XYZ file of C-alpha atoms in Angstrom:
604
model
C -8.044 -24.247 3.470
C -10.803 -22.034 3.211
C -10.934 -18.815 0.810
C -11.066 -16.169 3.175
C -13.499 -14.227 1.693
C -17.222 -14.133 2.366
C -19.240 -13.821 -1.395
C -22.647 -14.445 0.309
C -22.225 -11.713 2.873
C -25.558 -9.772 2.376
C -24.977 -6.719 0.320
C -25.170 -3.032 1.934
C -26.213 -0.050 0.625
C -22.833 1.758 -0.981
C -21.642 4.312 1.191
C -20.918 8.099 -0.702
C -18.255 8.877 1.546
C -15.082 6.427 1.180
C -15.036 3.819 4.115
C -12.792 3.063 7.217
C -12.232 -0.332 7.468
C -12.508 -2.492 11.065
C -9.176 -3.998 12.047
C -10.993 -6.393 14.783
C -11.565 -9.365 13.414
C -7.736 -8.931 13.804
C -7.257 -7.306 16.684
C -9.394 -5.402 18.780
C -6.765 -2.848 19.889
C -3.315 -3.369 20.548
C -4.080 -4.300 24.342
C -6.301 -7.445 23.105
C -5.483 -10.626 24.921
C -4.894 -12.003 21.311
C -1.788 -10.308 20.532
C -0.436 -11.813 23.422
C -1.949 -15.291 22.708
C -0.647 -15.459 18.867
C 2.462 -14.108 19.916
C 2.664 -17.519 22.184
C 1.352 -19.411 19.410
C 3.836 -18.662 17.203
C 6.813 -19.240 20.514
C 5.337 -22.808 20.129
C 5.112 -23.313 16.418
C 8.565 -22.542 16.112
C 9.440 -24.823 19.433
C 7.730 -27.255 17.237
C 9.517 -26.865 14.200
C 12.766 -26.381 16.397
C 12.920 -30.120 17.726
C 13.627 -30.806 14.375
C 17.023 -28.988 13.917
C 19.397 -31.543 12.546
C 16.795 -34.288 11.572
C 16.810 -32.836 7.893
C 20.345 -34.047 7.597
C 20.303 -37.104 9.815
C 17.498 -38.358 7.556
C 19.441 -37.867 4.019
C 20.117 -41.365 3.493
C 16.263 -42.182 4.300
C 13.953 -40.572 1.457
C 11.028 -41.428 2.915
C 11.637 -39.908 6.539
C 13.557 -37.046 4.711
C 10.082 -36.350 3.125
C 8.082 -36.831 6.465
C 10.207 -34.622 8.124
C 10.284 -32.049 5.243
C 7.046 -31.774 5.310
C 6.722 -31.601 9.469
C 9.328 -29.081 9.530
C 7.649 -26.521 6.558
C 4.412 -26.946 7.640
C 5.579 -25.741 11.177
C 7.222 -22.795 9.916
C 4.152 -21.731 7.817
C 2.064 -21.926 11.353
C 4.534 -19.802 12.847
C 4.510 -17.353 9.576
C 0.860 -17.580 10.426
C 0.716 -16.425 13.646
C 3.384 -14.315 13.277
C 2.782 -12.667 10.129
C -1.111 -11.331 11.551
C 0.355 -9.390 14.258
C 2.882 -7.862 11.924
C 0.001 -6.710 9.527
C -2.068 -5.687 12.153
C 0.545 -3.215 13.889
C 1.286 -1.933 9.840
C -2.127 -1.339 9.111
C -2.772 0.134 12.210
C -0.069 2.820 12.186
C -0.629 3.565 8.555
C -3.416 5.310 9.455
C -2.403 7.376 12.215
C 1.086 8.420 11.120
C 1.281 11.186 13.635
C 0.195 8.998 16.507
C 3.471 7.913 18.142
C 1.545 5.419 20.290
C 0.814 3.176 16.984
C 3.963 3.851 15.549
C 5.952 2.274 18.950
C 3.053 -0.611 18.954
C 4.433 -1.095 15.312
C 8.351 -0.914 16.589
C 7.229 -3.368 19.574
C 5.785 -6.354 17.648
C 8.065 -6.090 14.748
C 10.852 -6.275 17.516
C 9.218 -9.278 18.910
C 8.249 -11.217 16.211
C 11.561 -10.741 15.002
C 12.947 -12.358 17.598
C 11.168 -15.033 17.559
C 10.996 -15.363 14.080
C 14.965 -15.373 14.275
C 14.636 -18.970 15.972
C 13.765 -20.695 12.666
C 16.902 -19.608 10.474
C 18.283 -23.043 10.526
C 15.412 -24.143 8.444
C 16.463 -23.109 5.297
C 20.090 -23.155 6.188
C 19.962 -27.088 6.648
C 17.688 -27.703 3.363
C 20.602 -25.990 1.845
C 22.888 -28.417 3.143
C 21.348 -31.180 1.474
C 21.761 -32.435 -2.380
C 19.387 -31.874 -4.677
C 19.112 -35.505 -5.840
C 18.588 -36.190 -1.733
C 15.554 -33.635 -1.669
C 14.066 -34.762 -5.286
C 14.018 -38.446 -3.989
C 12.440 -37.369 -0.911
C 9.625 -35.280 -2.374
C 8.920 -38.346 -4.461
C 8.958 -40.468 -1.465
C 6.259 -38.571 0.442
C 3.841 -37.638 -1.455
C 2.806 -34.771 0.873
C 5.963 -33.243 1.053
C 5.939 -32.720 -2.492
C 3.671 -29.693 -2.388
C 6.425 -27.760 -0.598
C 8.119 -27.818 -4.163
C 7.755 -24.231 -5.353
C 8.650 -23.027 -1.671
C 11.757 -25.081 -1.908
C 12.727 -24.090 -5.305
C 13.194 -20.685 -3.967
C 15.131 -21.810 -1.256
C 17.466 -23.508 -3.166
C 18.011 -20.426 -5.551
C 19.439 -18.547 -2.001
C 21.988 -21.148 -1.216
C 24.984 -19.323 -3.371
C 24.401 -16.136 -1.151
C 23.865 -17.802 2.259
C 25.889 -16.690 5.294
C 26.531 -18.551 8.477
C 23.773 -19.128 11.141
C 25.668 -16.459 13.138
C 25.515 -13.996 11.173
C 21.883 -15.209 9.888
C 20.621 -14.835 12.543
C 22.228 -11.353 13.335
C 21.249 -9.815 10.008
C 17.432 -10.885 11.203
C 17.311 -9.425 14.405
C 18.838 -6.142 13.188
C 15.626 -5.607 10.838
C 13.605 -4.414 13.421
C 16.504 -1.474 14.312
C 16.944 -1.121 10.180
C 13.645 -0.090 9.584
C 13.104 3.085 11.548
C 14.841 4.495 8.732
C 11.770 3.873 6.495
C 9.315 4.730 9.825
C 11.711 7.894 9.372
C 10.665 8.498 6.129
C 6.789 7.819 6.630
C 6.494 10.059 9.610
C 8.280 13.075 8.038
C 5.901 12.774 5.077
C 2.783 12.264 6.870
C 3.412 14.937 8.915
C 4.436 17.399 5.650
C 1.769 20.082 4.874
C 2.092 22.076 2.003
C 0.735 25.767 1.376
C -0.878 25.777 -1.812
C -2.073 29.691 -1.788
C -5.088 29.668 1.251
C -4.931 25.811 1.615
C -3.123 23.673 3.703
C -2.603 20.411 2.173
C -1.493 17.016 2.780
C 1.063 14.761 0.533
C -1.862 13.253 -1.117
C -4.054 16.309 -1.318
C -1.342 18.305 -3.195
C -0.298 15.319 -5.231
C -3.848 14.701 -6.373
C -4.145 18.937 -6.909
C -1.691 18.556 -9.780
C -4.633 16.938 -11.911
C -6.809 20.116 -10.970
C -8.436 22.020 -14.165
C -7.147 24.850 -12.884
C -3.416 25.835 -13.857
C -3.090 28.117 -11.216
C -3.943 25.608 -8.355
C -1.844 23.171 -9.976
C 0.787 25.439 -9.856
C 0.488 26.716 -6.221
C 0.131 22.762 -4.963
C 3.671 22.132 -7.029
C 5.211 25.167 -5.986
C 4.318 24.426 -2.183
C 5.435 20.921 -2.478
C 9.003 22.398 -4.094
C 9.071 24.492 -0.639
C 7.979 21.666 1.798
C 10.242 18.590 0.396
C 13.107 21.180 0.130
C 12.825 21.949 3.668
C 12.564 18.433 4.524
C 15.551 16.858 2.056
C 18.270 16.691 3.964
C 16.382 14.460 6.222
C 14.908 12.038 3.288
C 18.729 11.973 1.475
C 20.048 10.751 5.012
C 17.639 8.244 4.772
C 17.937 7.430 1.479
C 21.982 6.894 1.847
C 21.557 5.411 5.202
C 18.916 2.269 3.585
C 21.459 2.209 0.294
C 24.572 1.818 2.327
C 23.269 -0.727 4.697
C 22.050 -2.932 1.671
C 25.227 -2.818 0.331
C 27.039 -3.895 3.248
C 25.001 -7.123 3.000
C 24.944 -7.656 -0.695
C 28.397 -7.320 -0.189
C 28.403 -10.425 2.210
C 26.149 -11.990 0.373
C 28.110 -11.978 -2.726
C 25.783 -10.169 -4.855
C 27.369 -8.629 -7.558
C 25.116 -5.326 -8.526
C 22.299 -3.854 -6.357
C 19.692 -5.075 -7.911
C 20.473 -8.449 -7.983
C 18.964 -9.375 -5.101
C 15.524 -8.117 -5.889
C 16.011 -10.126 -9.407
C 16.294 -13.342 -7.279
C 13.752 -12.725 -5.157
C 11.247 -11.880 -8.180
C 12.663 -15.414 -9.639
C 13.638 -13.491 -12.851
C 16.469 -12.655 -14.755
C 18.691 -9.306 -14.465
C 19.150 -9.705 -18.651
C 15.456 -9.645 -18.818
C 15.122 -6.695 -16.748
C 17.393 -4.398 -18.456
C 16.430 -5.598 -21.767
C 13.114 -4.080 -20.611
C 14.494 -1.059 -19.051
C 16.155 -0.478 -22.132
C 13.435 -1.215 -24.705
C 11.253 1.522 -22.999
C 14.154 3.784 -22.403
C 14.523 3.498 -26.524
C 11.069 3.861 -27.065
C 10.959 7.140 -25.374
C 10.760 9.577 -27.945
C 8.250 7.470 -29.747
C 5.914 7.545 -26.497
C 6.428 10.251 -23.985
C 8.513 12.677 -25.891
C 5.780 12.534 -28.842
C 2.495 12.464 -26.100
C 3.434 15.180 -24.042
C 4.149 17.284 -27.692
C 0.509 17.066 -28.773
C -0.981 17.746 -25.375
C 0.364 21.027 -25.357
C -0.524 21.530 -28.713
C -3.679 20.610 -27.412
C -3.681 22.520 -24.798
C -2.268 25.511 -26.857
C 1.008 25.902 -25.156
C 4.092 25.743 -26.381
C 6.018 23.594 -23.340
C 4.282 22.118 -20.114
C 5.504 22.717 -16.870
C 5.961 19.918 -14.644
C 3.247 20.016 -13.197
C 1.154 20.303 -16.328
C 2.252 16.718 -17.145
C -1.168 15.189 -15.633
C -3.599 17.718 -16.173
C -6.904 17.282 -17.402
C -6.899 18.191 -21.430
C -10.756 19.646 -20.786
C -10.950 23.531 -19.409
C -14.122 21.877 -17.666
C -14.055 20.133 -14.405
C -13.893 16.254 -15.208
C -16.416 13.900 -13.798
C -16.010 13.521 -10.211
C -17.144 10.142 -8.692
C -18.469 9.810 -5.193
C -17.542 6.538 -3.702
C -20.876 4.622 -4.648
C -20.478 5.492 -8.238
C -16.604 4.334 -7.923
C -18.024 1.004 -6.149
C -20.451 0.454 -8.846
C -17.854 1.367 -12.118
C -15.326 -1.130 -10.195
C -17.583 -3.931 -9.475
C -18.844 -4.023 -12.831
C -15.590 -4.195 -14.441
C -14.817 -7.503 -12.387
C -18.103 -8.752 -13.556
C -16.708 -8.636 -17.030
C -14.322 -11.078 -16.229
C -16.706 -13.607 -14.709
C -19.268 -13.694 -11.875
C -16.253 -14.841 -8.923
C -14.598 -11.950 -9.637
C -17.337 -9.870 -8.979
C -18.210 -11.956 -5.914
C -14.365 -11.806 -4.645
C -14.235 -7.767 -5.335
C -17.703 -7.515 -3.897
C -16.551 -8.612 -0.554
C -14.264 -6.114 0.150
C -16.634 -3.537 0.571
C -20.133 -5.936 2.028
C -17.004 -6.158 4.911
C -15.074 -3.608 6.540
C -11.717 -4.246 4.438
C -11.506 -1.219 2.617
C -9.827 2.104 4.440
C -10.330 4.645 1.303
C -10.728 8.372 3.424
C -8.346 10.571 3.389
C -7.359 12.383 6.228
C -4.726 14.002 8.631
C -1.720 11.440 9.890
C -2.909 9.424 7.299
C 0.149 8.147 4.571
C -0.122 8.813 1.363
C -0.591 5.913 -1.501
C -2.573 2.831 -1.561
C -2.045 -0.476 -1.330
C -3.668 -3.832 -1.004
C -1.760 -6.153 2.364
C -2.665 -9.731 2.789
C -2.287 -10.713 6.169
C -1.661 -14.600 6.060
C -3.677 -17.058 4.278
C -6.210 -17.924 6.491
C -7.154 -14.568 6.623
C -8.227 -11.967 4.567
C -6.423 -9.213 2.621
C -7.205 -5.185 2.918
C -6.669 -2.495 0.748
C -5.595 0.908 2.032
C -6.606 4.325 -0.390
C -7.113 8.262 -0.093
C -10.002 8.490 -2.331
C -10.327 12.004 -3.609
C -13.361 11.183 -6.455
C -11.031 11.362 -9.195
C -10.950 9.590 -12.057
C -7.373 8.295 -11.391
C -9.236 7.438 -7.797
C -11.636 4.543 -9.582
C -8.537 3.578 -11.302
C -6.665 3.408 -7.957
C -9.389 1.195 -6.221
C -9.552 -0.769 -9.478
C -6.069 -1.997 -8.930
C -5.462 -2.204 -5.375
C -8.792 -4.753 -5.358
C -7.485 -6.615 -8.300
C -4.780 -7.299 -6.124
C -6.997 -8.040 -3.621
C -8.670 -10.817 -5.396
C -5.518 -12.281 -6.725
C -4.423 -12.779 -2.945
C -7.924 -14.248 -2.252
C -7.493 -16.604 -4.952
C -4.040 -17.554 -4.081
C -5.228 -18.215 -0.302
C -6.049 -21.628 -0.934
C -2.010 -22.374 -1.643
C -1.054 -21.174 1.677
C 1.065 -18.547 2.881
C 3.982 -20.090 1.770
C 3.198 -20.658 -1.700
C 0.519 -17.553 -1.958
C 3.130 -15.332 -1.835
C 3.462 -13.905 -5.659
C 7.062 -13.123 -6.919
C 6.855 -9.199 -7.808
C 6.920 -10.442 -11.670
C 3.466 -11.766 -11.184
C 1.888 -9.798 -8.295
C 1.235 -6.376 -10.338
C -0.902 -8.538 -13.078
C -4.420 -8.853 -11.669
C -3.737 -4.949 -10.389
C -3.092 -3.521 -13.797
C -5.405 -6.090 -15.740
C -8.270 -4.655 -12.967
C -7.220 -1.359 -13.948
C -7.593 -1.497 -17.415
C -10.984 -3.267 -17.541
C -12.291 0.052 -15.681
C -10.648 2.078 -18.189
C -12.581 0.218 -20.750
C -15.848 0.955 -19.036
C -14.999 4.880 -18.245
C -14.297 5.028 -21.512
C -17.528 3.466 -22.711
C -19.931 4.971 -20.609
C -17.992 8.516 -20.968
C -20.141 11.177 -22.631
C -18.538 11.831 -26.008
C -17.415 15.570 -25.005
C -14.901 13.753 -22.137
C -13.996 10.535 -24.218
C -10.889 12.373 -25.692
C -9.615 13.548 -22.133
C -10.493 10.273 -20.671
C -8.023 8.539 -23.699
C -5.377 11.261 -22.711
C -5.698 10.187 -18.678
C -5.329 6.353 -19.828
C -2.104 7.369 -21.940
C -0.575 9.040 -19.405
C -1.882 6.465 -16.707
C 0.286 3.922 -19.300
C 3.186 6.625 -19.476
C 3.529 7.016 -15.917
C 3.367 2.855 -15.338
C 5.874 2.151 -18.397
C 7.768 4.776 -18.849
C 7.844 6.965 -15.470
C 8.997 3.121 -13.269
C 11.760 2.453 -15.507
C 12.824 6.334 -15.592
C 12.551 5.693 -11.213
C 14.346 2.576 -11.376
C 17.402 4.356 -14.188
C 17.602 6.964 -10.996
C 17.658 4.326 -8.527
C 20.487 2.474 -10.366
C 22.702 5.274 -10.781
C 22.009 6.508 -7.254
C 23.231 2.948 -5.965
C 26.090 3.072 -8.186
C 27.206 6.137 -7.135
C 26.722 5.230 -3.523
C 29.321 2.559 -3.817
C 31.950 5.432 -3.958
C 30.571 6.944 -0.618
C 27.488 8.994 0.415
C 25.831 10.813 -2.488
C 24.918 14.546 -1.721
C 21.421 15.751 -2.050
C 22.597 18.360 -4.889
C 23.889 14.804 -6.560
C 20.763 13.219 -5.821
C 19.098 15.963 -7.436
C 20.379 15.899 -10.617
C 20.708 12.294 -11.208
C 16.610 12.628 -10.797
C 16.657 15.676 -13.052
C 18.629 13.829 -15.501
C 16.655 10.639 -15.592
C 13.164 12.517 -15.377
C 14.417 14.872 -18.265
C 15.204 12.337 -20.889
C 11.708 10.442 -19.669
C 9.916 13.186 -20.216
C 11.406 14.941 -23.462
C 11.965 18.668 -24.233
C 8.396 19.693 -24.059
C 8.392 19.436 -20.445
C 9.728 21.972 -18.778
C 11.700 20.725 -15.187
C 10.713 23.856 -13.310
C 12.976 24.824 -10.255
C 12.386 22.980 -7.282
C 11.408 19.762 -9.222
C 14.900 18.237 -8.108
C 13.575 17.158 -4.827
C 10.121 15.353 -6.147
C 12.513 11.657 -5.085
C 12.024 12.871 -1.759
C 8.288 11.522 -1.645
C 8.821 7.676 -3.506
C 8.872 5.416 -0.769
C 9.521 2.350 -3.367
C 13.279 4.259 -2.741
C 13.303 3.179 0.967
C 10.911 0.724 1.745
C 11.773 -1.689 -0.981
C 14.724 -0.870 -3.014
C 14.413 -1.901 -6.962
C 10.621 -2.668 -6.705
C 9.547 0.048 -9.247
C 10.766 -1.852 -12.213
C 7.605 -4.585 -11.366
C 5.164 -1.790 -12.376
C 6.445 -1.862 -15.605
C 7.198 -5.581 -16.058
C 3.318 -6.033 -14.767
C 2.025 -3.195 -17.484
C 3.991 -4.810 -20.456
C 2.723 -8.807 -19.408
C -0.807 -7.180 -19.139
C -0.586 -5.507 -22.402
C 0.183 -8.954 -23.669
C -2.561 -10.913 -21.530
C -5.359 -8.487 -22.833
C -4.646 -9.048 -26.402
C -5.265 -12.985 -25.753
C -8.412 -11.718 -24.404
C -9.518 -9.723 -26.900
C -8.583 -13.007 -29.303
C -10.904 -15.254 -27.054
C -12.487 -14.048 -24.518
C -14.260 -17.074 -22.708
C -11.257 -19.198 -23.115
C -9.289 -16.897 -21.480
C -11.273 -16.394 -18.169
C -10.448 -19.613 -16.580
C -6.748 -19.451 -17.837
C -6.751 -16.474 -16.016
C -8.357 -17.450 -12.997
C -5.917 -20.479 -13.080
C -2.620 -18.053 -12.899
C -3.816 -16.013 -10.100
C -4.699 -18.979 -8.087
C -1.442 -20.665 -8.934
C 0.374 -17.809 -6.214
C 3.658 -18.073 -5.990
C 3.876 -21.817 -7.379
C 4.824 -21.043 -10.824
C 7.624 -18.844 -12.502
C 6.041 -15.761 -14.623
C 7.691 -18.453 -17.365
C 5.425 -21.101 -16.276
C 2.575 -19.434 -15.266
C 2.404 -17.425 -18.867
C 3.428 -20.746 -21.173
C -0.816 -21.777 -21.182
C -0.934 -18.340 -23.065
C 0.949 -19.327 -25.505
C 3.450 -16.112 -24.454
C 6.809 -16.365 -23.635
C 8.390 -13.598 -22.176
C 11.865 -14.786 -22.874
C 11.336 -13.930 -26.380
C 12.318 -9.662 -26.545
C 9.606 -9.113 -28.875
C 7.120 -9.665 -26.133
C 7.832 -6.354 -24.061
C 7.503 -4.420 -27.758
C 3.447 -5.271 -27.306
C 2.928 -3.138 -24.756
C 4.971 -0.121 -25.808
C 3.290 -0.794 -29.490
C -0.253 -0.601 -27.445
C 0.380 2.801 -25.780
C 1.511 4.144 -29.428
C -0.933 3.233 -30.568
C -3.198 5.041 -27.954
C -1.391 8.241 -28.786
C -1.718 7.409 -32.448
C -6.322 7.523 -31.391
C -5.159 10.937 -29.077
C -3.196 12.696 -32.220
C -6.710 11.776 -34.536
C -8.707 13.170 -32.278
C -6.787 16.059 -30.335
């Protein structure tokens, strides 16, 4: 299968306004014959696949025609997932954009209704693998050599079986999704339609998010104050939502025999709950030796006594930091892939010398960024609100690494691209801090020690601010157990948990208790914020085998990213010589951010 990524598309001139990107080599608009035509495709793929229900079985005592039809039957699904999975993106990317457009939203309802549906047809599938031995699927993957690829994709299928329910209810649980997630369409159309005042302005989420890095207390102030006032007025709303996705997860962990809320997630991520807290808690002890001691020198630094809240990110320089426009930002990024190797920089490159990127901000538009693969055979895109902030290069940095890990992966499949979240934030941060690196080089030396404090904090706020989110989102799940948590309750739970993240130098000003109103991690994908973390602390530890050998590691690299979804973080980390089972490998990366604020207290 090809890459699908073009490195010899001729270069363009780089743009100084942030791009749109063209969804059309998708679809040209959601009335385009080929939405109808891959929504047929997939009808027949899974027909296909379909005439196979029961053969898995009948076959068991056969190892050979087990593995034939093994390998029919996956193969079949993954053309369906292909089909299938394009118009999902499509109508995603599509209404991400226009938020306040209620015709893309209902195009988004529609085909993830239909596709649904369909989709629901193939639930046997894994149901019947599950039915079989292991020993009866080991000698069949050994008995066709083809079918033996499918090994990864079947490993995870295998690890579901304890927490299976009937086909009846299967089935069910899948075609209630599509009714299930207009809570989180909910959530994303309150906040893209929230404006805050912020003194004369009007702003956006992401405008008044990105205003609390302004220069300028007083604007940072207003932009926090306004958001208290607007997420206030809309909280109510988002804690419905909140207790509406928690309760309905529980019902089916429940079912499905899960024993904590997060255990689910764990499984997915093919990792271990010990691991996880043993994480959470290492950072959660390391607290007052990272954020508690930081945030005391920068307003030492800063010649204040406490910060408020929404001090925690601003600049450390009275003067305006350097703004990028989006061809500087192209050219800072680019470069920093380079470093790594020349297909890097040819993989990165082709996101913008093609219409992949959408970085302008802009009314209806949701807030964050992200990079979406579509399916394997086709490309990825990454999704931004560049405001020509430093944090903004940083931003692009790390949505295209993730971008070039899913090119890279393509070649797998879409079955066995698909990254486990243990693995899939650690081209993103690795991208991110190889443009640090270069800001900070190329940095004049009268912004080098406000660029250091942005790269602390941008550490602090992966680390240390995820695992304070996912404390919050464990409690709030615990507490939801007992019945439906008020938004006064949700409010302090946050308070506490972003309190003893923080330390006593930050001051939790009134109105800070309904900042969980605006995560969407919360509600689109419950106990996903711990990955940011997990990524940051397995990066820390990749870029000091790096630093020990830097050509050797490039193709070791390269070889881990392409590996998708094949290998277990164990697996895919052993060539390193790292193993992350060992706890002294998440103290690396807390011991690399002390020792950044160590370099901020010499120089501050």
């Amino acid at each position: 299968m090809n890459a699908p990524f073009k490195p010899d598309a001729a270069p363009t001139e780089a743009p100084q306004e942030a791009p749109l990107w063209d969804l059309s080599d998708l679809y040209a608009s959601p009335a385009d014959d080929r939405v109808a035509a891959d929504l047929e495709a997939g009808r027949k793929a899974v027909a296909e696949l379909n005439a196979l229900e029961g053969e898995l079985v009948a076959a068991r005592g056969d190892a050979a025609m087990l593995g034939q039809r093994l390998d029919r039957a996956i193969t079949a699904y993954e053309q369906a997932s292909n089909h299938l999975g394009a118009l999902g993106a499509y109508a995603f990317l599509a209404a991400s954009t226009n938020r306040e457009d209620g015709a893309a939203q209902g195009f988004e309802a529609d085909i993830r209704q239909k596709v649904t549906t369909i989709a629901a047809e193939t639930l046997w599938l894994t149901l019947e693998i599950n039915r079989l031995e292991e020993a009866e699927i080991e000698a069949a993957l050994n008995a066709h050599e083809p079918a033996a690829r499918w090994r990864p994709w079947l490993r995870r299928v295998r690890a579901n079986k304890p927490h299976e329910l009937s086909p009846e209810l299967e089935r069910f649980i899948a075609e209630r999704a599509p009714a299930a997630m207009q809570w989180p369409r909910l959530f994303d159309e309150t906040l893209a339609a929230l404006r805050v005042n912020a003194g004369k302005d009007e702003l956006t989420l992401a405008e008044a998010l990105n205003r609390l890095s302004d220069p300028k207390a007083e604007r940072r102030q207003k932009a926090a104050e306004g958001l208290n006032e607007a997420l206030a007025a809309r909280a109510t709303t988002m804690g419905l939502v909140l207790n509406t996705v928690a309760q309905e997860k529980a019902l089916e962990d429940r079912w499905r025999k899960f024993t904590y809320p997060a255990q689910s997630k764990h499984l997915m991520n093919e990792v271990d709950g010990e691991a996880v807290d043993a994480m959470a808690d290492a950072v959660a002890e390391a607290y007052p030796r990272l954020t508690h001691r930081y945030y005391a020198l920068k307003a030492k630094a800063m010649g204040l006594k406490q910060l408020n809240q929404w001090d925690r990110n601003a600049p450390i320089e009275t003067t305006a930091p350097r703004g990028f426009d989006w061809g500087q930002g192209r050219a800072m990024v680019l470069d920093s892939f380079n470093d790594l190797g020349p297909e890097f920089g040819d993989r990165a490159r082709a996101f913008f010398d093609n219409p992949w990127i959408d970085g302008r901000a802009r009314a209806g538009k949701q807030s964050g960024a992200y990079a979406h693969p579509v399916t394997a055979d086709r490309h990825p895109y990454v999704f931004l609100n560049w405001m020509g902030e430093r944090r903004d290069v940083l931003t692009l940095a790390h949505e295209l690494g993730h971008g070039v890990h899913q090119t890279l992966a393509a070649d797998q499949g879409t079955l066995l691209a698909d990254t486990p979240l243990t693995l899939a934030e650690t081209a993103s941060i690795f991208a991110e801090g190889l443009t640090f690196d270069r800001l900070l080089a190329t940095a004049p030396e009268k912004e080098k020690r406000g660029l250091l404090a942005g790269r602390i904090e941008d550490g602090l706020n992966t680390v240390v601010r995820q695992i304070a989110f996912h404390r919050f989102e464990t409690r709030f799940h615990d507490e939801r157990a007992q019945g439906e948590v008020s938004v006064d309750r949700i409010g302090e739970i946050w308070m506490e948990e972003m309190g003893a993240s923080l330390g006593p130098t930050v001051k939790l000003n009134d109105g800070y208790e309904h900042w969980w109103a605006y995560v969407s991690h919360f509600v689109h994908s419950p106990f996903y914020v711990y990955a940011y973390a997990f990524g940051d602390l397995l990066v820390a530890a990749l870029m000091e085998k790096r630093r020990e050998n830097p050509e050797g590691f490039a193709p070791l690299y390269r070889e881990l990213l392409a590996a998708g979804g094949t290998r277990t973080y164990v697996e895919a980390l052993k060539p390193f010589g790292l193993n992350p089972r060992d706890p002294a490998f998440w103290s690396v990366g807390c011991q690399r951010l002390a020792r950044l604020i160590d370099e901020f207290e010499a120089v501050a």
